[in-house]
Short mmCIF file of C-alpha atoms in Angstrom, two decimals:
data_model
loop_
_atom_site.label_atom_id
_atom_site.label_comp_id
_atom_site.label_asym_id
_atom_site.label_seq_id
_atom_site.Cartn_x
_atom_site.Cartn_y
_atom_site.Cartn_z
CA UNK A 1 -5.02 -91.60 2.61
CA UNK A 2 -5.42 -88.34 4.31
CA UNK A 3 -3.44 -84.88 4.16
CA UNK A 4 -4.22 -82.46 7.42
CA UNK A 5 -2.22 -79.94 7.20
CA UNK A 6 -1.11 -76.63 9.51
CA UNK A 7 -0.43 -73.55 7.90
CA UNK A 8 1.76 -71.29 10.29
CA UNK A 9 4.89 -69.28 10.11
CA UNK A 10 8.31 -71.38 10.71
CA UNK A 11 11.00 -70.66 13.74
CA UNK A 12 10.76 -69.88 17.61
CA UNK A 13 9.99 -66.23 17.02
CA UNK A 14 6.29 -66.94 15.28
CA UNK A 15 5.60 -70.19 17.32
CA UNK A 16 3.26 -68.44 20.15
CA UNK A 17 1.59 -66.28 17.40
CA UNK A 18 -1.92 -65.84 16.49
CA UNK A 19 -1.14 -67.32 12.60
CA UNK A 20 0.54 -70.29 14.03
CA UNK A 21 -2.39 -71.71 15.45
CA UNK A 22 -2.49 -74.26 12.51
CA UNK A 23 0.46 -75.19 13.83
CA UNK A 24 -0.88 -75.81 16.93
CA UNK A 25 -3.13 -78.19 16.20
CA UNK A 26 -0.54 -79.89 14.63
CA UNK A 27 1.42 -80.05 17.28
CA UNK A 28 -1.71 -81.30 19.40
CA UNK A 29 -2.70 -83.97 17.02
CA UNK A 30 0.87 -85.63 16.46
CA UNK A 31 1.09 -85.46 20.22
CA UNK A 32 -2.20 -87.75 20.44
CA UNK A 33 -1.69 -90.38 18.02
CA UNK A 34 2.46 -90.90 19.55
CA UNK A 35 3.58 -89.32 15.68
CA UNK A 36 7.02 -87.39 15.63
CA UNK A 37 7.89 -84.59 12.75
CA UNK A 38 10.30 -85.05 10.16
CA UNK A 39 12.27 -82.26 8.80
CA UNK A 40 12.36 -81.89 4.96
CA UNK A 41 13.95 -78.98 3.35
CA UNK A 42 10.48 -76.77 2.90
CA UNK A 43 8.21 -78.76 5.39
CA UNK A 44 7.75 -80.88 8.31
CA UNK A 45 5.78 -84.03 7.79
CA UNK A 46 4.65 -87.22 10.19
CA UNK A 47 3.41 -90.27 8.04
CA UNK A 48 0.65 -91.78 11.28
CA UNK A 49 -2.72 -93.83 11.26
CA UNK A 50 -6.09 -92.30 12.73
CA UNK A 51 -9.59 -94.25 12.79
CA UNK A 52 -7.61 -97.31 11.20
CA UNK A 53 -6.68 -94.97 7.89
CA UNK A 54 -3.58 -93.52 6.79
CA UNK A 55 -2.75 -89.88 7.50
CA UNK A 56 0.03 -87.47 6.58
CA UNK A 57 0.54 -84.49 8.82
CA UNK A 58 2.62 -81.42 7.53
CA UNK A 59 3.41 -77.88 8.27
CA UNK A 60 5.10 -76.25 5.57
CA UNK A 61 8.41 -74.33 6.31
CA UNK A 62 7.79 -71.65 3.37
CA UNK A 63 6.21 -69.37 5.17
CA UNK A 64 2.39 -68.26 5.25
CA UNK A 65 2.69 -66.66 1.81
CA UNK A 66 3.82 -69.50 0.17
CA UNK A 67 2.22 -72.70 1.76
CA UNK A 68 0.46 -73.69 -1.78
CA UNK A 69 3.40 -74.98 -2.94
CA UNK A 70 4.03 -77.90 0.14
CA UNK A 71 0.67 -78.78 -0.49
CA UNK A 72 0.83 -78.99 -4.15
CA UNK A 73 3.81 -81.66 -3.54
CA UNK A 74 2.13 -83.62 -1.54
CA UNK A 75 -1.18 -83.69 -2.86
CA UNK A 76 0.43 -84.63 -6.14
CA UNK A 77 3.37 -86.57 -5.28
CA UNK A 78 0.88 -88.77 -2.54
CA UNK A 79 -2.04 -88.80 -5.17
CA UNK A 80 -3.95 -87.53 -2.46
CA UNK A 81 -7.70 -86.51 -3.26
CA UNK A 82 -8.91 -82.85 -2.02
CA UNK A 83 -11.51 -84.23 -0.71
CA UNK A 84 -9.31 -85.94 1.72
CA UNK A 85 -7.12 -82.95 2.33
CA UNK A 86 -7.74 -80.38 5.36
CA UNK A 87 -6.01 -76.92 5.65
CA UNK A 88 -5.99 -76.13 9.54
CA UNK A 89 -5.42 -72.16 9.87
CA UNK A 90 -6.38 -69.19 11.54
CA UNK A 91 -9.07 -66.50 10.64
CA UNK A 92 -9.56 -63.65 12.24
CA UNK A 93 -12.96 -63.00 10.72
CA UNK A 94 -14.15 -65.72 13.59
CA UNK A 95 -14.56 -64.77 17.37
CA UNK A 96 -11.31 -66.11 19.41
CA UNK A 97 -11.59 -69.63 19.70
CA UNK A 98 -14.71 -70.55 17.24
CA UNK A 99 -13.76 -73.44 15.03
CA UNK A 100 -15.76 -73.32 11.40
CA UNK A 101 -15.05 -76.46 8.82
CA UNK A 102 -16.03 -75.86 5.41
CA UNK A 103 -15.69 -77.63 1.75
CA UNK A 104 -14.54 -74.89 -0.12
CA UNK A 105 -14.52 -70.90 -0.17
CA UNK A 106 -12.66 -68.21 -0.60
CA UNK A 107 -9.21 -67.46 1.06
CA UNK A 108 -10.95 -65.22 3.59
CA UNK A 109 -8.53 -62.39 3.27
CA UNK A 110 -5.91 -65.60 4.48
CA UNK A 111 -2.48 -65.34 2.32
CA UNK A 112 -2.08 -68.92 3.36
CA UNK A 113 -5.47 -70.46 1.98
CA UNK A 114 -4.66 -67.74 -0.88
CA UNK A 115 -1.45 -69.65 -1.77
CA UNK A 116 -2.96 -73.04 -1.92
CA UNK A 117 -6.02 -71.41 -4.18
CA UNK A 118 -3.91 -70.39 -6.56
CA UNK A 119 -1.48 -72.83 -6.86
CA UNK A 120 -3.86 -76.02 -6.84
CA UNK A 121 -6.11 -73.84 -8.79
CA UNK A 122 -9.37 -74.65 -6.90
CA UNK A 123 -11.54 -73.26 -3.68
CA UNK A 124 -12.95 -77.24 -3.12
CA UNK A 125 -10.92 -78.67 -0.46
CA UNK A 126 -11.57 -78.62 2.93
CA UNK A 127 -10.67 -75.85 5.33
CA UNK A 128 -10.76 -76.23 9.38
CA UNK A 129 -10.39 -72.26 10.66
CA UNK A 130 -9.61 -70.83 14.08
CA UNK A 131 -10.49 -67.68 15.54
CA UNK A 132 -8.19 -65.46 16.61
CA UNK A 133 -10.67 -62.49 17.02
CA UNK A 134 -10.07 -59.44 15.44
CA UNK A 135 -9.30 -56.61 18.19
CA UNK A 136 -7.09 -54.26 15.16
CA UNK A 137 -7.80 -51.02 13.58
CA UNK A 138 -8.03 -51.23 9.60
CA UNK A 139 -4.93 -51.56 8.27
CA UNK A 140 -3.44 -53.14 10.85
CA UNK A 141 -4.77 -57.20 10.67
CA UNK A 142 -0.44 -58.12 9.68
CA UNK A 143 0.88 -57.12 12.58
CA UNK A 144 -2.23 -58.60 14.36
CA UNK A 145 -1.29 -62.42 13.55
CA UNK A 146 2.25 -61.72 14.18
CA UNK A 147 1.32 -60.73 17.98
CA UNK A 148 0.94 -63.45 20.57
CA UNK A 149 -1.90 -63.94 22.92
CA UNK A 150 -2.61 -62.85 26.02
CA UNK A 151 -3.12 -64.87 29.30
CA UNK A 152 -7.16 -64.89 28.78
CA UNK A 153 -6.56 -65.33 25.57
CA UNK A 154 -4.79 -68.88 25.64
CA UNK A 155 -6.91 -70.25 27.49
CA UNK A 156 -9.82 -69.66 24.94
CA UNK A 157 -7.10 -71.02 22.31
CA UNK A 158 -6.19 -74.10 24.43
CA UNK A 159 -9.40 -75.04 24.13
CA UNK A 160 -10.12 -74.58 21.02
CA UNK A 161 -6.81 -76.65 19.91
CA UNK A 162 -8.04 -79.42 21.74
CA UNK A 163 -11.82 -78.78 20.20
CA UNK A 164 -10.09 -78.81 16.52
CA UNK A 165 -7.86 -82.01 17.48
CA UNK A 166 -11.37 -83.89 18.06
CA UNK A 167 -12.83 -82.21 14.59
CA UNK A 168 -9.63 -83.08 13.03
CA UNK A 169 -10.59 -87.13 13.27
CA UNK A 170 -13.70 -87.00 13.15
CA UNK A 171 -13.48 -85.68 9.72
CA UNK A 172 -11.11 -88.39 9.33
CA UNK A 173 -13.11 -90.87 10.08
CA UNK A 174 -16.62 -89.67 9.49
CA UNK A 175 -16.26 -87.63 6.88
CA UNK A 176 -16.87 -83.59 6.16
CA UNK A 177 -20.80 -83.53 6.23
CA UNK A 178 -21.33 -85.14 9.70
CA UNK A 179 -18.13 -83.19 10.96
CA UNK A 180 -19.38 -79.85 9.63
CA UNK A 181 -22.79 -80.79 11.58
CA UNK A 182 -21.46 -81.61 14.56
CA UNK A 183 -18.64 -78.65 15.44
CA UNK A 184 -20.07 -75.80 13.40
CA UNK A 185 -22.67 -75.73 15.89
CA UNK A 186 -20.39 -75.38 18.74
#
């Protein structure tokens, strides 16, 4: 069983911003495999099949700062392996629209990957991150994510959902190695 999940910010006034493009891709991928969302109480989850193996999607509802602990449930409660878990979330240490999977790190200045860190208590598990650019003065990267994009912008990010959707199962069903090989490079 797999766990891809989309870290974002819940309700309509974060839904076109630059940190909910986890969410996007969640969005995206239900779309493609015909999977609806299912509200729980502090996430939204769709129990689907991809590459003929089960797959969990979720978005927690906790907000960015606190997405470690949706994950923690369902990693433990589903007895779901890390390896077999991918965060999808933004970074906006990446140029807009560059898609980077990795097996472990550091939260990347990310209060969403910093959540799961320190709740799971590990760096290994598998991370899929957007760029969002970075086009902030110091100080200012908070208000940055909360901001939506511009025209150009989507477009870049439209693609790059899409571009993540395809990483998305091919991790799933070739693993994190050949996936790493073949969309890092993009």
């Amino acid at each position: 069983m797999f766990l891809v999940v989309g870290l974002g910010n819940p309700g309509k006034k974060y839904s076109a911003t630059r940190h909910n493009v986890g969410f996007m891709v969640l969005d995206a991928l239900a779309d493609q495999l015909g999977s609806r969302f299912i509200k729980r109480k502090s996430y939204l989850y769709a129990s689907t099949s991809a590459c003929g193996k089960s797959v969990i999607l979720m978005k927690p509802k906790t907000y960015m700062n606190e997405s470690g602990i949706a994950v923690n449930f369902f990693v433990h409660k589903k007895k779901i392996d890390l390896s077999h878990t991918l965060i999808v979330c933004d970074d906006f240490n990446l140029p807009i629209g560059r898609i980077r999977l990795r097996g472990q790190g550091s939260d990347g200045g990310h209060n969403g990957l910093s959540s799961i860190i320190n709740i799971l208590k590990t760096k290994d598990f598998p991370r899929l991150r957007i760029g969002i650019g970075a086009d902030f003065k110091n100080g200012d990267a908070a208000r940055f994510v909360l901001n939506a994009f511009n025209k150009k912008e989507n477009e870049i990010i439209l693609e790059s959902v899409n571009k993540s959707v395809e990483a998305v199962l091919s991790f799933i069903e070739f693993g994190l190695e050949r996936t790493m090989t073949e969309y890092n490079a993009v």
